Coordinates of C-alpha atoms in Angstrom, one line a residue:
Chain A
M161 CA -30.7 12.1 14.1
I162 CA -27.7 10.7 16.0
T163 CA -28.3 9.2 19.5
V164 CA -25.6 7.6 21.6
K165 CA -26.5 5.9 24.9
N166 CA -24.1 5.0 27.6
L167 CA -21.1 5.0 25.2
H168 CA -17.9 3.4 26.6
K169 CA -14.7 2.8 24.8
S170 CA -11.5 1.1 26.1
F171 CA -8.3 0.5 24.2
H172 CA -6.2 -2.5 25.0
T173 CA -2.5 -1.7 25.3
L174 CA 0.5 -3.4 26.6
N175 CA 0.2 -1.4 29.8
G176 CA -3.3 -2.5 30.4
D177 CA -6.7 -1.1 29.3
I178 CA -7.2 2.6 28.8
H179 CA -10.7 3.7 29.5
V180 CA -11.2 6.6 27.0
L181 CA -15.0 7.1 27.0
K182 CA -16.8 6.6 30.3
G183 CA -20.5 6.7 29.5
I184 CA -21.7 9.4 27.1
D185 CA -25.4 10.1 26.4
Q186 CA -26.1 12.5 23.6
T187 CA -28.7 13.3 21.0
I188 CA -27.8 15.4 18.0
R189 CA -30.8 16.7 16.1
R190 CA -31.1 17.6 12.4
G191 CA -29.7 21.0 11.7
E192 CA -27.7 21.3 14.9
K193 CA -24.0 22.4 14.8
V194 CA -22.4 20.7 17.8
V195 CA -18.8 21.8 18.6
I196 CA -16.8 19.6 20.9
V197 CA -13.9 21.1 22.8
G198 CA -11.7 19.9 25.6
P199 CA -8.1 19.2 26.5
S200 CA -6.1 16.6 24.5
G201 CA -6.7 13.1 25.6
S202 CA -10.2 13.8 26.9
G203 CA -11.7 11.5 24.3
K204 CA -13.1 14.1 21.8
S205 CA -11.8 12.4 18.7
T206 CA -12.6 8.9 19.9
F207 CA -16.2 10.1 20.6
L208 CA -16.5 11.5 17.1
R209 CA -15.0 8.4 15.5
C210 CA -17.5 6.2 17.4
L211 CA -20.4 8.0 15.7
N212 CA -19.5 6.4 12.3
L213 CA -18.0 3.4 13.9
L214 CA -14.4 4.0 12.8
E215 CA -13.9 3.0 16.4
Q216 CA -16.0 0.2 17.6
P217 CA -17.6 1.1 21.0
T218 CA -16.8 -1.2 23.8
E219 CA -20.3 -0.7 25.4
G220 CA -23.4 1.3 24.7
E221 CA -25.5 2.1 21.6
V222 CA -25.0 4.3 18.6
W223 CA -28.2 5.1 16.6
F224 CA -28.3 6.9 13.3
E225 CA -31.5 7.7 11.5
G226 CA -33.5 5.2 13.4
K227 CA -31.0 2.3 13.1
Q228 CA -28.6 1.0 15.7
M229 CA -25.2 1.0 14.0
N230 CA -23.2 -1.1 16.4
K231 CA -25.4 -4.2 16.2
P232 CA -24.5 -7.3 14.2
G233 CA -26.2 -7.3 10.8
C234 CA -26.5 -3.6 10.5
D235 CA -25.3 -2.3 7.1
V236 CA -22.7 0.1 8.4
D237 CA -21.4 1.0 4.9
A238 CA -24.9 2.2 3.9
L239 CA -25.3 4.4 6.9
R240 CA -21.7 5.8 6.5
R241 CA -22.7 7.1 3.1
K242 CA -25.0 9.6 4.9
M243 CA -22.2 10.6 7.3
G244 CA -19.4 12.6 5.8
M245 CA -16.1 12.8 7.7
V246 CA -13.2 15.2 7.5
F247 CA -9.9 14.2 9.0
Q248 CA -7.1 16.1 10.7
H249 CA -4.7 14.9 8.1
F250 CA -7.0 15.3 5.1
N251 CA -6.5 11.7 3.9
L252 CA -6.9 12.5 0.3
F253 CA -6.0 9.6 -2.1
P254 CA -2.6 10.6 -3.4
H255 CA -2.7 8.3 -6.5
L256 CA -5.9 10.0 -7.8
T257 CA -6.5 13.5 -9.2
I258 CA -8.6 15.9 -7.3
R259 CA -11.6 15.2 -9.5
Q260 CA -11.2 11.4 -9.1
N261 CA -10.9 11.8 -5.3
I262 CA -14.3 13.4 -5.3
T263 CA -16.0 11.0 -7.8
L264 CA -14.5 7.7 -6.6
A265 CA -17.1 6.9 -3.9
P266 CA -20.3 8.0 -5.8
V267 CA -19.2 6.1 -8.9
S268 CA -17.9 3.0 -7.2
L269 CA -21.1 2.7 -5.2
R270 CA -23.1 3.2 -8.5
L271 CA -24.9 6.2 -7.1
K272 CA -24.0 8.2 -10.1
T273 CA -22.5 7.7 -13.6
Q274 CA -19.0 9.0 -14.1
G275 CA -20.4 11.8 -16.2
R276 CA -22.9 13.0 -13.6
A277 CA -20.3 12.6 -10.9
D278 CA -17.7 14.7 -12.8
E279 CA -20.3 17.5 -13.3
Q280 CA -21.1 17.5 -9.6
A281 CA -17.4 17.4 -8.7
M282 CA -16.7 20.5 -10.9
A283 CA -19.7 22.3 -9.3
L284 CA -18.3 21.5 -5.9
L285 CA -14.8 22.6 -6.9
R286 CA -16.1 25.9 -8.3
R287 CA -17.8 26.5 -5.0
I288 CA -14.4 26.3 -3.2
G289 CA -12.6 28.1 -5.9
L290 CA -10.5 25.1 -7.0
A291 CA -12.1 24.2 -10.3
D292 CA -8.8 24.9 -12.1
R293 CA -7.0 22.3 -10.0
A294 CA -9.4 19.4 -10.9
D295 CA -6.8 17.5 -12.7
A296 CA -4.0 18.1 -10.2
Y297 CA -2.8 15.6 -7.7
P298 CA -3.2 16.1 -3.9
G299 CA 0.6 16.4 -3.6
Q300 CA 0.4 19.6 -5.6
L301 CA -2.0 21.4 -3.3
S302 CA -1.4 23.3 -0.1
G303 CA -2.8 22.1 3.2
G304 CA -5.7 24.4 3.1
Q305 CA -6.6 23.4 -0.4
K306 CA -6.3 19.8 0.5
Q307 CA -8.7 20.1 3.4
R308 CA -11.2 22.0 1.3
V309 CA -11.1 19.3 -1.3
A310 CA -11.5 16.7 1.5
I311 CA -14.7 18.6 2.6
V312 CA -16.2 18.5 -0.8
R313 CA -15.2 14.9 -1.3
A314 CA -17.4 14.1 1.7
L315 CA -20.1 16.4 0.3
A316 CA -20.2 14.5 -3.0
M317 CA -22.0 11.7 -1.1
E318 CA -24.7 14.2 -0.2
P319 CA -24.5 13.3 3.5
D320 CA -27.1 14.2 6.1
V321 CA -24.4 15.0 8.7
M322 CA -20.8 16.0 8.5
L323 CA -18.2 15.0 11.1
F324 CA -15.1 17.1 11.4
D325 CA -12.1 15.7 13.4
E326 CA -9.8 18.7 14.2
P327 CA -10.0 19.9 10.5
T328 CA -7.6 22.8 11.1
S329 CA -5.1 21.3 13.5
A330 CA -2.6 20.2 10.9
L331 CA -2.7 23.5 8.9
D332 CA -0.3 26.4 8.8
P333 CA -2.0 29.4 10.6
E334 CA -2.6 31.4 7.4
M335 CA -4.6 28.5 5.9
V336 CA -7.0 28.0 8.8
G337 CA -9.3 30.8 7.7
E338 CA -10.0 29.4 4.3
V339 CA -11.1 26.0 5.7
L340 CA -13.2 27.6 8.4
A341 CA -14.9 29.8 5.8
V342 CA -16.0 26.7 3.9
M343 CA -17.3 25.1 7.1
K344 CA -19.2 28.3 8.0
E345 CA -20.8 28.4 4.6
L346 CA -21.9 24.8 5.0
A347 CA -23.4 25.6 8.4
E348 CA -25.3 28.5 7.0
E349 CA -26.8 26.1 4.4
G350 CA -28.3 24.1 7.3
M351 CA -26.0 21.1 7.3
T352 CA -26.0 19.1 10.5
M353 CA -22.4 19.2 11.8
V354 CA -20.4 17.7 14.6
V355 CA -17.0 19.4 14.9
V356 CA -14.1 18.6 17.2
T357 CA -11.8 21.7 17.2
H358 CA -9.6 24.0 19.1
E359 CA -10.9 27.1 17.2
M360 CA -12.9 28.8 20.0
A361 CA -13.9 31.7 17.8
F362 CA -15.4 29.3 15.3
A363 CA -17.3 27.5 18.1
R364 CA -18.7 30.8 19.4
E365 CA -19.8 32.0 16.0
V366 CA -21.1 28.8 14.4
A367 CA -22.1 26.4 17.1
T368 CA -25.7 25.9 18.3
R369 CA -24.4 23.9 21.2
V370 CA -20.9 23.4 22.6
L371 CA -19.8 20.3 24.5
F372 CA -16.9 20.3 26.9
M373 CA -15.2 16.9 27.3
A374 CA -12.9 16.1 30.1
D375 CA -11.6 12.7 31.2
G376 CA -14.0 10.7 29.0
R377 CA -17.2 12.4 30.0
I378 CA -19.1 15.4 28.8
A379 CA -18.5 17.8 31.7
E380 CA -20.6 20.7 30.4
E381 CA -22.9 21.5 27.4
A382 CA -24.5 24.8 26.6
P383 CA -25.3 27.3 23.8
P384 CA -22.1 29.2 23.0
E385 CA -22.9 32.5 24.7
E386 CA -23.5 30.7 28.0
F387 CA -20.7 28.3 27.5
F388 CA -18.0 30.9 27.0
D389 CA -19.4 33.8 29.1
H390 CA -20.8 31.9 32.1
P391 CA -19.0 28.6 32.4
K392 CA -20.1 26.6 35.5
N393 CA -17.8 23.7 35.6
P394 CA -14.5 24.6 37.3
R395 CA -12.5 22.5 34.8
L396 CA -14.1 24.3 31.9
R397 CA -13.3 27.7 33.5
D398 CA -9.7 26.5 33.9
F399 CA -9.6 25.3 30.3
L400 CA -11.1 28.5 28.9
S401 CA -8.7 30.6 30.9
K402 CA -5.9 28.8 29.2
V403 CA -7.1 28.9 25.6
L404 CA -8.9 32.3 25.3
Chain B
M169 CA 81.0 -15.7 -15.0
N170 CA 78.1 -17.6 -13.6
P171 CA 76.7 -19.9 -16.2
L172 CA 73.4 -19.9 -14.5
T173 CA 72.7 -16.2 -15.3
T174 CA 73.3 -16.6 -19.0
A175 CA 71.2 -19.8 -19.0
V176 CA 68.2 -18.0 -17.6
S177 CA 68.1 -14.6 -19.1
A178 CA 67.7 -14.6 -22.9
P179 CA 66.0 -18.0 -23.4
F180 CA 63.8 -17.4 -20.4
F181 CA 62.2 -14.3 -21.9
A182 CA 62.0 -16.0 -25.3
D183 CA 60.2 -18.9 -23.6
A184 CA 57.8 -16.5 -21.8
A185 CA 56.9 -14.7 -25.0
E186 CA 56.3 -17.9 -26.7
G187 CA 54.2 -19.0 -23.8
V188 CA 52.0 -15.9 -24.0
R189 CA 51.7 -16.3 -27.8
Q190 CA 50.7 -19.9 -27.4
F191 CA 48.2 -19.0 -24.7
F192 CA 46.4 -16.6 -26.9
F193 CA 46.7 -19.0 -29.8
R194 CA 45.1 -21.7 -27.6
L195 CA 42.5 -19.3 -26.5
G196 CA 41.4 -18.6 -30.0
D197 CA 41.4 -22.3 -30.7
E198 CA 39.4 -23.0 -27.6
F199 CA 36.9 -20.3 -28.5
Y200 CA 36.5 -21.8 -31.9
Q201 CA 36.0 -25.3 -30.6
S202 CA 33.6 -24.3 -27.8
L203 CA 31.3 -22.0 -29.8
V204 CA 31.8 -22.3 -33.6
E205 CA 32.7 -25.9 -34.3
S206 CA 29.6 -28.0 -34.9
N207 CA 27.5 -24.9 -34.1
R208 CA 28.0 -25.5 -30.4
Y209 CA 26.9 -21.9 -29.6
L210 CA 23.4 -23.2 -30.2
Y211 CA 23.6 -24.9 -26.8
L212 CA 23.8 -21.4 -25.3
V213 CA 21.1 -20.0 -27.5
T214 CA 18.6 -22.7 -26.8
G215 CA 19.6 -22.6 -23.1
L216 CA 19.0 -18.8 -23.0
W217 CA 15.6 -19.2 -24.6
N218 CA 14.5 -21.9 -22.0
T219 CA 15.9 -19.8 -19.1
L220 CA 13.9 -16.8 -20.3
V221 CA 10.7 -18.8 -20.8
I222 CA 10.9 -20.4 -17.4
T223 CA 11.6 -17.1 -15.7
L224 CA 8.9 -15.1 -17.4
F225 CA 6.1 -17.5 -16.7
A226 CA 7.4 -18.3 -13.2
V227 CA 7.3 -14.6 -12.4
L228 CA 3.7 -14.4 -13.7
I229 CA 2.6 -17.3 -11.4
G230 CA 4.7 -15.8 -8.6
V231 CA 3.0 -12.4 -8.7
L232 CA -0.4 -13.9 -9.0
L233 CA 0.1 -16.3 -6.2
G234 CA 2.0 -13.8 -4.0
T235 CA -0.8 -11.2 -4.4
L236 CA -3.4 -13.8 -3.3
V237 CA -1.4 -14.9 -0.3
A238 CA -0.7 -11.3 0.7
L239 CA -4.4 -10.4 0.5
V240 CA -5.4 -13.3 2.7
K241 CA -2.7 -12.5 5.2
V242 CA -3.6 -8.8 5.4
A243 CA -7.4 -9.5 5.5
H244 CA -6.7 -11.9 8.4
A245 CA -4.4 -9.4 10.2
N246 CA -7.1 -6.7 10.0
N247 CA -9.8 -8.9 11.2
P248 CA -8.5 -12.0 13.1
G249 CA -11.8 -13.8 13.0
R250 CA -11.9 -14.1 9.3
L251 CA -10.2 -16.5 6.9
K252 CA -8.6 -18.5 9.6
F253 CA -8.2 -21.7 7.5
W254 CA -6.8 -19.8 4.5
N255 CA -4.4 -17.8 6.7
G256 CA -3.1 -21.1 8.2
L257 CA -2.6 -22.5 4.8
C258 CA -0.7 -19.4 3.6
T259 CA 1.5 -19.4 6.7
L260 CA 2.3 -23.1 6.0
Y261 CA 3.1 -22.3 2.4
L262 CA 5.4 -19.4 3.3
T263 CA 7.2 -21.4 6.0
V264 CA 7.8 -24.5 3.8
I265 CA 8.8 -22.7 0.7
R266 CA 11.1 -20.2 2.3
G267 CA 12.5 -22.9 4.6
T268 CA 13.7 -25.3 1.9
P269 CA 16.1 -25.0 -1.0
V270 CA 14.6 -24.3 -4.4
V271 CA 16.6 -27.2 -5.9
V272 CA 14.9 -29.6 -3.6
Q273 CA 11.5 -28.1 -4.3
L274 CA 12.2 -28.5 -8.0
M275 CA 13.2 -32.1 -7.7
I276 CA 10.1 -32.9 -5.5
M277 CA 7.9 -31.2 -8.1
Y278 CA 9.6 -33.2 -10.9
Y279 CA 10.0 -36.6 -9.4
I280 CA 7.0 -36.8 -7.0
I281 CA 4.2 -34.3 -7.6
L282 CA 4.1 -33.8 -11.4
G283 CA 6.3 -36.8 -12.3
S284 CA 3.5 -39.0 -13.5
T285 CA 1.3 -36.3 -15.2
G286 CA 3.3 -36.2 -18.4
L287 CA 3.8 -32.4 -18.2
S288 CA 6.9 -31.2 -20.0
D289 CA 10.0 -30.5 -18.0
I290 CA 9.8 -26.8 -18.7
T291 CA 6.2 -26.7 -17.5
T292 CA 7.2 -28.5 -14.3
A293 CA 10.1 -26.0 -13.8
I294 CA 7.7 -23.1 -14.4
F295 CA 5.4 -24.4 -11.6
A296 CA 8.2 -25.1 -9.2
F297 CA 9.9 -21.7 -9.6
G298 CA 6.6 -19.9 -9.8
I299 CA 5.4 -21.4 -6.5
N300 CA 8.8 -20.6 -5.0
S301 CA 8.8 -17.0 -6.1
G302 CA 5.2 -16.5 -4.9
A303 CA 6.3 -16.9 -1.3
Y304 CA 8.8 -14.1 -1.6
V305 CA 6.5 -11.9 -3.6
A306 CA 3.8 -12.4 -1.0
E307 CA 6.0 -11.0 1.7
V308 CA 6.9 -8.0 -0.5
I309 CA 3.3 -7.2 -1.4
R310 CA 2.2 -7.7 2.2
S311 CA 4.7 -5.2 3.5
G312 CA 3.6 -2.8 0.7
I313 CA 0.0 -3.0 1.7
Q314 CA 0.8 -2.5 5.4
S315 CA 3.0 0.5 4.5
I316 CA -0.1 2.4 3.4
D317 CA -1.3 4.9 6.0
R318 CA -4.3 3.8 8.0
G319 CA -6.0 7.1 7.2
Q320 CA -6.4 6.0 3.6
V321 CA -8.6 3.1 4.7
E322 CA -10.5 5.2 7.1
A323 CA -11.2 7.8 4.5
G324 CA -12.4 5.1 2.1
R325 CA -14.6 3.5 4.7
S326 CA -16.0 6.8 6.0
L327 CA -17.3 7.4 2.4
G328 CA -19.3 4.2 2.7
L329 CA -17.0 2.0 0.6
S330 CA -16.8 -1.6 1.6
Q331 CA -13.5 -3.2 2.9
R332 CA -13.1 -4.8 -0.5
T333 CA -13.6 -1.7 -2.6
T334 CA -11.3 0.3 -0.3
M335 CA -8.7 -2.4 -0.8
V336 CA -9.0 -2.6 -4.5
K337 CA -9.4 1.1 -5.4
I338 CA -7.4 2.9 -2.7
V339 CA -4.9 0.7 -0.9
F340 CA -3.8 -1.7 -3.6
P341 CA -2.9 0.8 -6.3
Q342 CA -0.7 2.7 -3.9
A343 CA 0.9 -0.4 -2.5
L344 CA 1.7 -1.8 -5.9
K345 CA 3.5 1.4 -6.9
N346 CA 5.6 1.2 -3.7
V347 CA 6.6 -2.5 -4.3
L348 CA 7.2 -2.5 -8.0
P349 CA 11.0 -2.0 -7.6
A350 CA 11.1 -4.9 -5.1
I351 CA 9.2 -7.1 -7.5
G352 CA 11.7 -6.2 -10.2
N353 CA 14.5 -7.4 -8.0
E354 CA 12.6 -10.6 -7.4
F355 CA 12.5 -11.0 -11.2
I356 CA 16.2 -10.6 -11.4
A357 CA 16.8 -13.1 -8.5
L358 CA 14.5 -15.6 -10.1
L359 CA 16.3 -15.4 -13.4
K360 CA 19.5 -16.5 -11.7
E361 CA 17.8 -19.1 -9.6
T362 CA 16.6 -20.9 -12.6
S363 CA 20.2 -21.9 -13.3
V364 CA 19.5 -25.1 -11.2
A365 CA 16.9 -26.3 -13.8
G366 CA 19.6 -28.6 -15.1
Y367 CA 18.9 -30.8 -12.0
I368 CA 15.8 -32.1 -13.8
G369 CA 17.5 -32.3 -17.2
I370 CA 16.4 -29.0 -18.6
Q371 CA 18.8 -27.5 -21.1
D372 CA 18.8 -24.0 -19.6
L373 CA 21.6 -21.5 -20.1
T374 CA 23.8 -22.9 -17.3
K375 CA 23.2 -26.5 -18.5
G376 CA 24.0 -25.4 -22.1
G377 CA 27.3 -24.0 -21.1
D378 CA 28.1 -27.0 -19.0
T379 CA 27.2 -29.3 -21.9
I380 CA 29.7 -27.6 -24.2
R381 CA 32.4 -27.9 -21.4
S382 CA 31.7 -31.7 -21.2
I383 CA 32.0 -32.1 -24.9
T384 CA 35.2 -30.1 -25.4
Y385 CA 36.8 -30.7 -22.0
Q386 CA 37.6 -27.0 -22.0
P387 CA 36.0 -25.0 -19.2
Y388 CA 37.0 -21.4 -19.8
T389 CA 35.1 -20.3 -22.8
P390 CA 31.7 -21.9 -22.2
L391 CA 31.5 -21.1 -18.5
F392 CA 32.7 -17.5 -18.9
M393 CA 30.3 -17.0 -21.8
T394 CA 27.4 -18.4 -19.7
A395 CA 28.3 -16.0 -16.9
L396 CA 28.6 -13.1 -19.4
V397 CA 25.1 -13.8 -20.8
Y398 CA 23.5 -13.7 -17.3
L399 CA 25.4 -10.6 -16.5
V400 CA 24.3 -8.7 -19.6
I401 CA 20.7 -9.7 -19.0
V402 CA 20.8 -8.6 -15.4
I403 CA 22.5 -5.3 -16.2
A404 CA 19.9 -4.6 -18.8
L405 CA 17.0 -5.5 -16.5
S406 CA 18.5 -3.3 -13.7
A407 CA 18.8 -0.4 -16.1
L408 CA 15.1 -0.8 -17.1
L409 CA 14.1 -1.0 -13.5
T410 CA 16.0 2.2 -12.6
R411 CA 14.3 4.1 -15.4
F412 CA 10.9 2.7 -14.3
E413 CA 11.5 3.8 -10.7
R414 CA 12.5 7.2 -11.8
R415 CA 9.3 7.5 -13.8
L416 CA 7.2 6.5 -10.8
H417 CA 9.1 9.0 -8.7
R418 CA 8.4 11.8 -11.1
S419 CA 4.6 11.2 -10.9
D420 CA 4.9 11.7 -7.1
N421 CA 6.3 15.1 -7.4
R422 CA 4.1 16.5 -10.1

């Protein structure tokens, strides 16, 4: 479903170029739940953001559903409609109500009428138990509620894959659970997911495959049992000893 | 006994009292001559009307023009390959307009650019002040757009919205809310700047007051009255703005 070939990404800064991704080859198949872990600065988020071209790769290819995205003339907007993304800082639209946050994209893109989109938004909100907050503004919600709304906002586009960029890192500890619960539910329904996170328990429980990124490369990848119980790479062993 | 002391005391105070009495008497007289006689207050009324008309339409042009220029500059800043020509034109516009006095711009507009088109003086002034205001509004709106968190754009784009739709539906409404107070201040500044419209023979509020002064040879009443009218309008506008800001703020904390 998603294939990246020899992916490189450098950032230009005043202190010279920083080489963040140093050649990544990956294929993510339909139905997989891929969890990416690793120390900060290892390029996890950059890798994820290259998948829907929020970051433009410096080198290499990104393919999604049979089309190369980072090629001139590719309709990136059309492909992004099928890739939901959830951000660390929620990025809800503060000037719109919760319901409008969810219906904005489907209605603006003429995929649904306002009426149909409203019905769908309410159904999604009922699912996460926030139907009574449909007419509230994001500023009135807690962090956990905001992130759950951000998830269903992406779901309203009926995506084929969901990308999660550290969805619980900006939350107070007591709100992490409610967001992970929604994500687990989504996984059980068979959604293809790519998740960057520091929640090792979530990775162990939900992932079909765990990737360990270090220094711009994928240093190890394995099913969760093997990944956590029999890590081979010494850097991964070191990392796990610190976080577990 | 010193003759000097007696000479000063009583008559001096009598004189002073007489002087004060006469001053107020003259003041009333002057007030009458400046405003009431021959209906001279009408100079101020007509002037005020012209000032308001020029300001209102100039603000409209300024906001329109400023928004366009800001959008071009932001689009170019986000994607340096695009709109190179238009960005250059906008930079030139901002540099020239903000680098020259508005009076000079007004006179150039009147005597050179629109001089032979037969447009009315007021229309000429509206264009001159509107184009001038647009440059300042553009910078205000540009900073407003750039103050919106990058995550907002990323969220919009990640949902598959185009750059344009993201701008129109997500960034612009938030930016506009942030810059409305600054635009209001621009409105107030512009109102006062139009006082140079007399340079091209428009009877605006300032010119009206000055005309009365030149007829009666009495400066106090007409000039202070002119200043007072400006002051009252500006205070009223500021109060309106403050209320408006408070309302915007309330919707933030709902």
